[in-house]
Coordinates of C-alpha atoms in Angstrom, one line a residue:
M235 CA -34.0 -4.9 -36.5
T236 CA -32.2 -4.2 -33.3
G237 CA -29.2 -1.9 -33.0
S238 CA -27.0 -4.8 -31.8
Q239 CA -27.5 -6.9 -34.9
P240 CA -25.8 -6.0 -38.2
P241 CA -28.1 -5.9 -41.2
T242 CA -28.1 -9.1 -43.2
V243 CA -29.3 -10.2 -46.6
R244 CA -32.7 -11.8 -46.6
D245 CA -34.5 -13.8 -49.3
D246 CA -37.8 -12.2 -50.0
R247 CA -39.2 -15.2 -51.9
S248 CA -42.7 -13.7 -52.3
H249 CA -41.2 -10.8 -54.3
G250 CA -38.4 -12.8 -56.0
R251 CA -35.5 -10.8 -54.5
F252 CA -32.6 -10.8 -52.1
V253 CA -32.7 -7.7 -49.9
F254 CA -30.3 -5.8 -47.7
E255 CA -31.7 -2.8 -45.7
K256 CA -29.8 -0.3 -43.6
D257 CA -30.8 3.1 -42.4
G258 CA -33.8 3.2 -44.8
A259 CA -31.7 2.3 -47.8
V260 CA -32.6 -0.9 -49.7
A261 CA -30.3 -2.9 -51.9
E262 CA -31.8 -5.8 -53.9
L263 CA -31.0 -8.6 -56.3
V264 CA -34.0 -9.6 -58.3
Y265 CA -34.3 -13.2 -59.4
E266 CA -36.6 -15.7 -61.0
V267 CA -36.7 -19.5 -60.4
D268 CA -37.5 -21.6 -63.4
A269 CA -37.3 -25.4 -63.1
A270 CA -33.9 -26.1 -61.6
R271 CA -32.4 -22.7 -62.4
L272 CA -32.0 -19.5 -60.4
F273 CA -31.9 -16.6 -62.8
L274 CA -30.2 -13.5 -61.4
I275 CA -32.0 -10.6 -63.2
H276 CA -31.0 -7.3 -61.7
T277 CA -28.9 -5.9 -58.9
E278 CA -29.5 -2.4 -57.5
V279 CA -27.5 -0.9 -54.7
P280 CA -28.4 2.7 -53.7
E281 CA -25.6 5.3 -53.5
A282 CA -25.8 5.3 -49.6
L283 CA -24.8 1.6 -49.5
R284 CA -22.2 1.5 -52.3
G285 CA -18.6 0.6 -51.6
H286 CA -19.4 -1.7 -48.7
G287 CA -19.6 -5.0 -50.6
I288 CA -23.4 -5.2 -50.4
G289 CA -23.7 -6.3 -54.1
G290 CA -21.3 -9.2 -53.4
Q291 CA -23.3 -10.2 -50.3
L292 CA -26.5 -10.3 -52.4
V293 CA -24.9 -12.5 -55.0
T294 CA -23.3 -14.7 -52.3
A295 CA -26.8 -15.2 -50.8
A296 CA -28.1 -16.2 -54.2
V297 CA -25.4 -18.8 -54.6
A298 CA -26.1 -20.1 -51.1
R299 CA -29.8 -20.4 -51.9
A300 CA -29.0 -22.2 -55.1
L301 CA -26.8 -24.7 -53.3
D302 CA -29.5 -25.3 -50.6
D303 CA -32.2 -25.8 -53.2
G304 CA -30.2 -27.8 -55.7
L305 CA -30.5 -25.0 -58.4
T306 CA -28.0 -23.8 -61.1
V307 CA -27.3 -20.1 -61.1
V308 CA -27.8 -18.2 -64.4
P309 CA -26.3 -14.7 -64.0
W310 CA -28.2 -12.5 -66.5
C311 CA -27.5 -9.4 -64.4
P312 CA -24.2 -7.8 -65.7
Y313 CA -23.1 -7.0 -62.1
A314 CA -23.7 -10.6 -60.8
R315 CA -22.0 -12.0 -63.9
R316 CA -18.9 -9.9 -63.4
W317 CA -18.8 -10.5 -59.6
L318 CA -19.1 -14.3 -60.0
G319 CA -16.4 -14.2 -62.7
R320 CA -14.1 -12.4 -60.2
H321 CA -15.0 -14.8 -57.4
P322 CA -14.7 -18.4 -58.8
D323 CA -14.4 -19.7 -55.2
V324 CA -18.1 -18.6 -54.7
A325 CA -19.3 -19.4 -58.2
G326 CA -17.9 -23.0 -58.0
N327 CA -19.6 -25.4 -60.4
I328 CA -23.1 -24.1 -59.7
V329 CA -23.0 -21.3 -62.3
D330 CA -24.2 -21.8 -65.9
W331 CA -22.2 -19.4 -68.0
A332 CA -23.5 -20.9 -71.3
I333 CA -27.0 -19.5 -71.3
D334 CA -27.3 -16.3 -73.3
P335 CA -28.0 -13.4 -70.9
S336 CA -29.6 -11.3 -73.8
S337 CA -32.6 -13.6 -74.0
D338 CA -35.6 -13.5 -71.7
P339 CA -36.2 -15.9 -68.8

């Protein structure tokens, strides 16, 4: 990454996670794809990156991927679930709120 480009979220499909890296700190949103669903499993943002909207960027990237791939988002991660609930403009009609987040993918 060059100094002139701001860090962005990337989809690390081989490891099933969206990643944001800055100054050695790594934030991630772990996911699984099953059939036509994108399960958001866990969001982790290190202290050094908190308070900058990184978690929201990770969730937004997941929604964009779901839209591109024709998937339904299933937010099992409590953070992603709360964030999407507060941002219905991003969640749109692509989020499945009915699936029980306490069961396993």
